[in-house]
mmCIF file of C-alpha atoms in Angstrom:
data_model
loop_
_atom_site.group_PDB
_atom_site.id
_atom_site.type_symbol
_atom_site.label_atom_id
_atom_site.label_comp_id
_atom_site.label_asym_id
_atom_site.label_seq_id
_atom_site.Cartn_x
_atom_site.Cartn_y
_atom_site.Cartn_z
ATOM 1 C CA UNK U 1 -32.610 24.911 81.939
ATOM 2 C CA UNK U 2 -29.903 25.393 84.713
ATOM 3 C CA UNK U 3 -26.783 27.529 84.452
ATOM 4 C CA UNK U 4 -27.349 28.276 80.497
ATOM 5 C CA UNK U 5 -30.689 30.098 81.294
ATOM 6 C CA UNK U 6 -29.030 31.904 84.120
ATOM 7 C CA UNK U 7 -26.439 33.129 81.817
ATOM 8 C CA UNK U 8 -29.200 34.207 78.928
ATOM 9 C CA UNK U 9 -30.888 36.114 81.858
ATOM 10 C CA UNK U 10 -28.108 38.120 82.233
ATOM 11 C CA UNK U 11 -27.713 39.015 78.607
ATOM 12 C CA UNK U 12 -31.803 39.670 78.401
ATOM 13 C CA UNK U 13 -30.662 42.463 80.434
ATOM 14 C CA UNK U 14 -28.952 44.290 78.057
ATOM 15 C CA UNK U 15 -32.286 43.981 75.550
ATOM 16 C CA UNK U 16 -34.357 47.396 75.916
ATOM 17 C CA UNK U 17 -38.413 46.017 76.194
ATOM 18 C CA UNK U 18 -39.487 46.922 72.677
ATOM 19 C CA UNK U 19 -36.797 44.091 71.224
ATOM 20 C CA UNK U 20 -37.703 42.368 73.683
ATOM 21 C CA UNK U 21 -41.502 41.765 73.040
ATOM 22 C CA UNK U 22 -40.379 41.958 69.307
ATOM 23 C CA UNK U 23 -38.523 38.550 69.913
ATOM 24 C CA UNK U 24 -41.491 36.918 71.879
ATOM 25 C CA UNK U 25 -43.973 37.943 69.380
ATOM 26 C CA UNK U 26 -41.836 36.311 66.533
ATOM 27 C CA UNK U 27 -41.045 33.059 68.523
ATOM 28 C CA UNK U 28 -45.032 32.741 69.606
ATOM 29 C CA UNK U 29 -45.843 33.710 65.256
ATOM 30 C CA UNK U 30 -43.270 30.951 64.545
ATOM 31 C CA UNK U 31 -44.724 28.337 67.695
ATOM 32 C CA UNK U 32 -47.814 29.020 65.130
ATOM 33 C CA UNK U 33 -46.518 28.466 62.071
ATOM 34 C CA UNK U 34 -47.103 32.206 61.331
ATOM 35 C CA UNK U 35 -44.050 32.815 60.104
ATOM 36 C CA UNK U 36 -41.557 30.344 59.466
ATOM 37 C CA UNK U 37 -38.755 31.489 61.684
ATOM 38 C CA UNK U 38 -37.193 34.375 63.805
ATOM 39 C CA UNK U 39 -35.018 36.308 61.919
ATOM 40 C CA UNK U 40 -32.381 36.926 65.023
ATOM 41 C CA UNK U 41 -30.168 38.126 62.515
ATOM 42 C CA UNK U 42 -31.708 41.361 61.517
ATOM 43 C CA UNK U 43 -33.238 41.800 65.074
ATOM 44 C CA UNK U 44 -29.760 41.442 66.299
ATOM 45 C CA UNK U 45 -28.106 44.358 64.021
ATOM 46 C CA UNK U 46 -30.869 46.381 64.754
ATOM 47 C CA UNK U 47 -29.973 46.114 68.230
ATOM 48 C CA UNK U 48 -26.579 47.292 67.914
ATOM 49 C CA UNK U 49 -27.795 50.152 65.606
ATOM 50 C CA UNK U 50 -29.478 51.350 68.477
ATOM 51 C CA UNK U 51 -26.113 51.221 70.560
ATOM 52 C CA UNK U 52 -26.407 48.303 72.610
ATOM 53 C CA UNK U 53 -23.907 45.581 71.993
ATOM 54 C CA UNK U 54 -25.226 41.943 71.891
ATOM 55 C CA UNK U 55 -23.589 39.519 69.637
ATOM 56 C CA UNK U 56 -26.067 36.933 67.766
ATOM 57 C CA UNK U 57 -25.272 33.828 69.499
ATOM 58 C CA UNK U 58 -26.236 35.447 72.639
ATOM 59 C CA UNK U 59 -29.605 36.389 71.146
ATOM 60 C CA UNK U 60 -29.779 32.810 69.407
ATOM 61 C CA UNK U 61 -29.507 31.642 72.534
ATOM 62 C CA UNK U 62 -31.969 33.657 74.032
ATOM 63 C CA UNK U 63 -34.683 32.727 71.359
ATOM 64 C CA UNK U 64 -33.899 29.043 71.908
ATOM 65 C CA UNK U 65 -34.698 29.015 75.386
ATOM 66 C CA UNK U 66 -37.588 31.428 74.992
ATOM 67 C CA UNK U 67 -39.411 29.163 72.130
ATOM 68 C CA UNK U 68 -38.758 26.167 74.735
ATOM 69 C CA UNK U 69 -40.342 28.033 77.449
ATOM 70 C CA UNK U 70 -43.293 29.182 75.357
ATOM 71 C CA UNK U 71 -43.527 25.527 73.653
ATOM 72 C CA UNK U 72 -43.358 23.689 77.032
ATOM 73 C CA UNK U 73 -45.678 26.232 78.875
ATOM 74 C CA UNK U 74 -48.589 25.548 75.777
ATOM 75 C CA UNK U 75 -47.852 21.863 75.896
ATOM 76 C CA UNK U 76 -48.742 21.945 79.771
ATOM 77 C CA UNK U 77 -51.390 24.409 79.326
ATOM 78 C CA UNK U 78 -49.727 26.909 81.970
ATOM 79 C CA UNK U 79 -51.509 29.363 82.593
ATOM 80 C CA UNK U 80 -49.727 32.842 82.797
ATOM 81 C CA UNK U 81 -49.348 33.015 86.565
ATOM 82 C CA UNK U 82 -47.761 29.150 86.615
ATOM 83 C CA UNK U 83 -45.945 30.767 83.467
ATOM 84 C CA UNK U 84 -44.184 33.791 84.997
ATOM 85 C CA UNK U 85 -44.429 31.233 88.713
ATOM 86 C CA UNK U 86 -42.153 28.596 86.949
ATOM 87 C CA UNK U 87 -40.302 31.630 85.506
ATOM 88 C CA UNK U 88 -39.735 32.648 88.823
ATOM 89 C CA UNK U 89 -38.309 29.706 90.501
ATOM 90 C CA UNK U 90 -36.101 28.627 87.517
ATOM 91 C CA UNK U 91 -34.488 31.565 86.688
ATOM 92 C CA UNK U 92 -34.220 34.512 89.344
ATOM 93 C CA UNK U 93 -31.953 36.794 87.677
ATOM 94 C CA UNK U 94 -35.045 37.328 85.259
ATOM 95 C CA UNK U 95 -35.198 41.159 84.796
ATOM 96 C CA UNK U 96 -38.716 42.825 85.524
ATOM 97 C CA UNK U 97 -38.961 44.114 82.215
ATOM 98 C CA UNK U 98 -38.431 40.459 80.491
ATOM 99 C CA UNK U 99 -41.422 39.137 82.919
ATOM 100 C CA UNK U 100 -43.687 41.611 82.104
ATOM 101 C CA UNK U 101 -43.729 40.989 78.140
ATOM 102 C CA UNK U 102 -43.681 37.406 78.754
ATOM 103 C CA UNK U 103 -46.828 38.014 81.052
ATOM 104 C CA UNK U 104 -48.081 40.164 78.324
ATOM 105 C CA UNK U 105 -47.373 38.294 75.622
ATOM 106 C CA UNK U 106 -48.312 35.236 76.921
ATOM 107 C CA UNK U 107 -51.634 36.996 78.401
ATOM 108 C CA UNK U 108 -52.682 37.868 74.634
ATOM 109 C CA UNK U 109 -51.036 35.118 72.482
ATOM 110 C CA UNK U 110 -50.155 32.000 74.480
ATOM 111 C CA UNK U 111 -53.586 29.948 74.258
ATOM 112 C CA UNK U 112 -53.057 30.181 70.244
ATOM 113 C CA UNK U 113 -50.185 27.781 70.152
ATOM 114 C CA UNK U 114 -51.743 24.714 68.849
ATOM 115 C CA UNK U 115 -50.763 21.500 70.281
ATOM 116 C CA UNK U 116 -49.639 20.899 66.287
ATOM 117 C CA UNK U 117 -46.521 22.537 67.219
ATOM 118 C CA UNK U 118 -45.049 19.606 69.209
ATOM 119 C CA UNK U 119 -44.609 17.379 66.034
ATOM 120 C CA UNK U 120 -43.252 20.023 64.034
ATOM 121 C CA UNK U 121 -40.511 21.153 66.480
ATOM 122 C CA UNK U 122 -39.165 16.978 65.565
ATOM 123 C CA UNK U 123 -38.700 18.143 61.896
ATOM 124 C CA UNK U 124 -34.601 17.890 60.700
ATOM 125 C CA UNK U 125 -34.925 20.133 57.599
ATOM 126 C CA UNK U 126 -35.081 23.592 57.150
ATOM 127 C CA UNK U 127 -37.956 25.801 55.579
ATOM 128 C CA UNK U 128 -36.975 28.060 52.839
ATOM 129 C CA UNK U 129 -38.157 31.509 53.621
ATOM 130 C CA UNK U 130 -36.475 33.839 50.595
ATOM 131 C CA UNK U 131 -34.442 33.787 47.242
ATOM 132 C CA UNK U 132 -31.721 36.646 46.365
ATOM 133 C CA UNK U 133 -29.691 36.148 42.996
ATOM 134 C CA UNK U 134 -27.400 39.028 41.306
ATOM 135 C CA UNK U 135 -25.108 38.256 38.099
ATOM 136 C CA UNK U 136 -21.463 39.353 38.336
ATOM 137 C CA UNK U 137 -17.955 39.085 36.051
ATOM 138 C CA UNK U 138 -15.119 37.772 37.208
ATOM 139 C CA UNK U 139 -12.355 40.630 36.341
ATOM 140 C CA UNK U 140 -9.161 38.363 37.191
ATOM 141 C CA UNK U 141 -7.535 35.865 39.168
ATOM 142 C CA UNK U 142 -3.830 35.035 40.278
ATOM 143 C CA UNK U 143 -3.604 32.800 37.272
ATOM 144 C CA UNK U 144 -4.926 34.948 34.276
ATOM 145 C CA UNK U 145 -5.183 38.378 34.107
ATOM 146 C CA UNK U 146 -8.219 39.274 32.102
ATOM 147 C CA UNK U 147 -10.992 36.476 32.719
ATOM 148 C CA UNK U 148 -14.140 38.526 32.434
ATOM 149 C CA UNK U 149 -16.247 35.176 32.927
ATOM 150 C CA UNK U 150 -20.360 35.427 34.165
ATOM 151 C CA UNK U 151 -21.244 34.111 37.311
ATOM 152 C CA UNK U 152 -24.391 33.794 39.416
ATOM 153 C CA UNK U 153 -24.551 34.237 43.314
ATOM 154 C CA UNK U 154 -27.403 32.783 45.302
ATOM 155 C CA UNK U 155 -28.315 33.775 48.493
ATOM 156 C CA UNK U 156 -30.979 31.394 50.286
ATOM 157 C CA UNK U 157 -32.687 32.293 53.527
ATOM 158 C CA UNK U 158 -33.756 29.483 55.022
ATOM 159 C CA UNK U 159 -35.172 29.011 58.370
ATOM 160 C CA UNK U 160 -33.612 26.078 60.437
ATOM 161 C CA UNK U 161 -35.907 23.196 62.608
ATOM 162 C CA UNK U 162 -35.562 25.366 65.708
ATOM 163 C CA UNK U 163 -36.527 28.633 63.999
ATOM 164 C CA UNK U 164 -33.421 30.214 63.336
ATOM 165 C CA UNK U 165 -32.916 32.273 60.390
ATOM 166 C CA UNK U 166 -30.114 32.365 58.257
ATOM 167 C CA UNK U 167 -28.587 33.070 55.046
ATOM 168 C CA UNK U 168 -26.691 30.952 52.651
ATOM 169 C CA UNK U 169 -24.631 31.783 49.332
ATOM 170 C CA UNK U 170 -22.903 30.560 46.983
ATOM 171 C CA UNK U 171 -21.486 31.042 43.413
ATOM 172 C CA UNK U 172 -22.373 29.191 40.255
ATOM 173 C CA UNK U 173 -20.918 29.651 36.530
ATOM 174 C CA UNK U 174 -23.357 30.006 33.933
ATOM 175 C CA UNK U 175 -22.764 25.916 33.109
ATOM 176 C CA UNK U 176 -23.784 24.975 36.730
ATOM 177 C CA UNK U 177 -26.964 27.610 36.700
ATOM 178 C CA UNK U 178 -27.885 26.048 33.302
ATOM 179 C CA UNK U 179 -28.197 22.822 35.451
ATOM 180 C CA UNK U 180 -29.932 24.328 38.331
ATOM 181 C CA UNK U 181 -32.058 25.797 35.875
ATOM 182 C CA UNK U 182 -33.234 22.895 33.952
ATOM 183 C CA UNK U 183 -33.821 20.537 37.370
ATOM 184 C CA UNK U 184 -35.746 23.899 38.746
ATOM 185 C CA UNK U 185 -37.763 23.488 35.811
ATOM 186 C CA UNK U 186 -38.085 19.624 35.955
ATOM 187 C CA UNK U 187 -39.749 19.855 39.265
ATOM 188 C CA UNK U 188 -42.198 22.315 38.186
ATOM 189 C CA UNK U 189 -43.462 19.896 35.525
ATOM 190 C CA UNK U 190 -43.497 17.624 37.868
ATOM 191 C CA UNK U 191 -45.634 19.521 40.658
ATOM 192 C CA UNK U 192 -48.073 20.568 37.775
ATOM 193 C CA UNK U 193 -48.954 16.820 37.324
ATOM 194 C CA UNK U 194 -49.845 16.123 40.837
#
C-alpha cells in the first residue's frame, strides 16, 4: 500500500467516527453484494455539511484502499487482531478512532464476506443502481431565438467495478428517446421469452 495509504491515513483524520464506520459498513455491504456500491458521493457532501472539508477523491481514495484491506483480510481469513496487527505495521499514522471501527466492524461483519467476492472484484462493467428522467423545453439558442423544442434528460447512477458510485446524464430529443424507447422495449420482449 506504501506512501498512498500513508497519505489516506492522514486524510481519515479529518473523518469524525460516525462517517467513518458509515463508510466501512457500506464497503463490507458492497464486499457482500448487499448493496451494489458505496455511494462516496453523498457520504462525501454530507461530510462537508457537517463542516469538515474533504474533497471526494480523497474519500474515493479512502474507500479504495479500505475495500482492499477488507477484501484481502477475508481472502486470508485474518482474523481481527492480524487485521488491526497488519494495520499496524503498514500504516502507523492510522488514527485510534479509524482502528477501532475497523476492529469493530470487522469484529461483527468481517467473517460474512464470502470468498465469492474475489471473482466479482475482476468484473469491467458497471452495475446500474438508479434511473432519474425529467422533460424540459429548450427556450433559445445563439442561432434562433424562440426554439421551444422537448427534450429528455437522463440521469443514470451506476456503480463502477470497484464500487464507486456515480452519476451520469445526458440529453436526448424526443426522436432519440423514441429510439431508446422502442430498443428498451425490444429487450423486454426479449427477457419475457427466456
Amino acid at each position: 500500500m506504501g506512501r498512498d495509504a500513508g497519505g489516506a491515513a492522514n486524510k481519515i483524520n479529518l473523518i469524525p467516527q460516525d462517517f467513518f464506520a458509515e463508510l466501512c459498513e457500506q464497503i463490507i455491504h458492497h464486499l457482500n453484494h448487499k448493496i451494489p456500491g458505496v455511494n462516496t458521493a453523498e457520504l462525501c457532501q454530507r461530510i462537508q455539511t457537517s463542516g469538515i472539508e474533504i474533497n471526494i477523491g480523497d474519500l474515493a481514495k479512502i474507500a479504495n484502499i479500505l475495500s482492499f484491506l477488507f477484501s484481502t483480510a477475508a481472502r486470508n481469513n485474518l482474523s481481527t487482531e492480524e487485521l488491526v496487527t497488519t494495520l499496524g505495521s503498514a500504516v502507523s499514522t492510522l488514527p485510534k478512532h479509524a482502528l477501532q471501527v475497523i476492529r469493530h466492524v470487522w469484529n461483527e461483519q468481517g467473517k460474512s464476506i464470502t470468498a465469492a467476492e474475489d471473482a466479482r472484484n475482476v468484473a469491467t462493467v458497471g452495475q446500474f443502481v438508479d434511473m432519474k428522467w425529467k422533460l424540459g423545453v429548450a427556450m433559445s439558442s445563439d442561432t434562433c431565438r424562440s426554439l421551444k423544442y422537448p427534450y429528455v434528460t437522463v440521469t443514470l447512477t451506476v456503480a463502477d467495478p470497484s464500487g464507486q458510485i456515480t452519476d451520469k446524464s445526458f440529453e436526448m430529443t424526443i426522436p432519440q428517446f423514441k429510439n431508446f424507447f422502442r430498443q428498451f422495449k425490444e429487450m423486454a420482449s426479449v427477457l419475457e421469452t427466456v
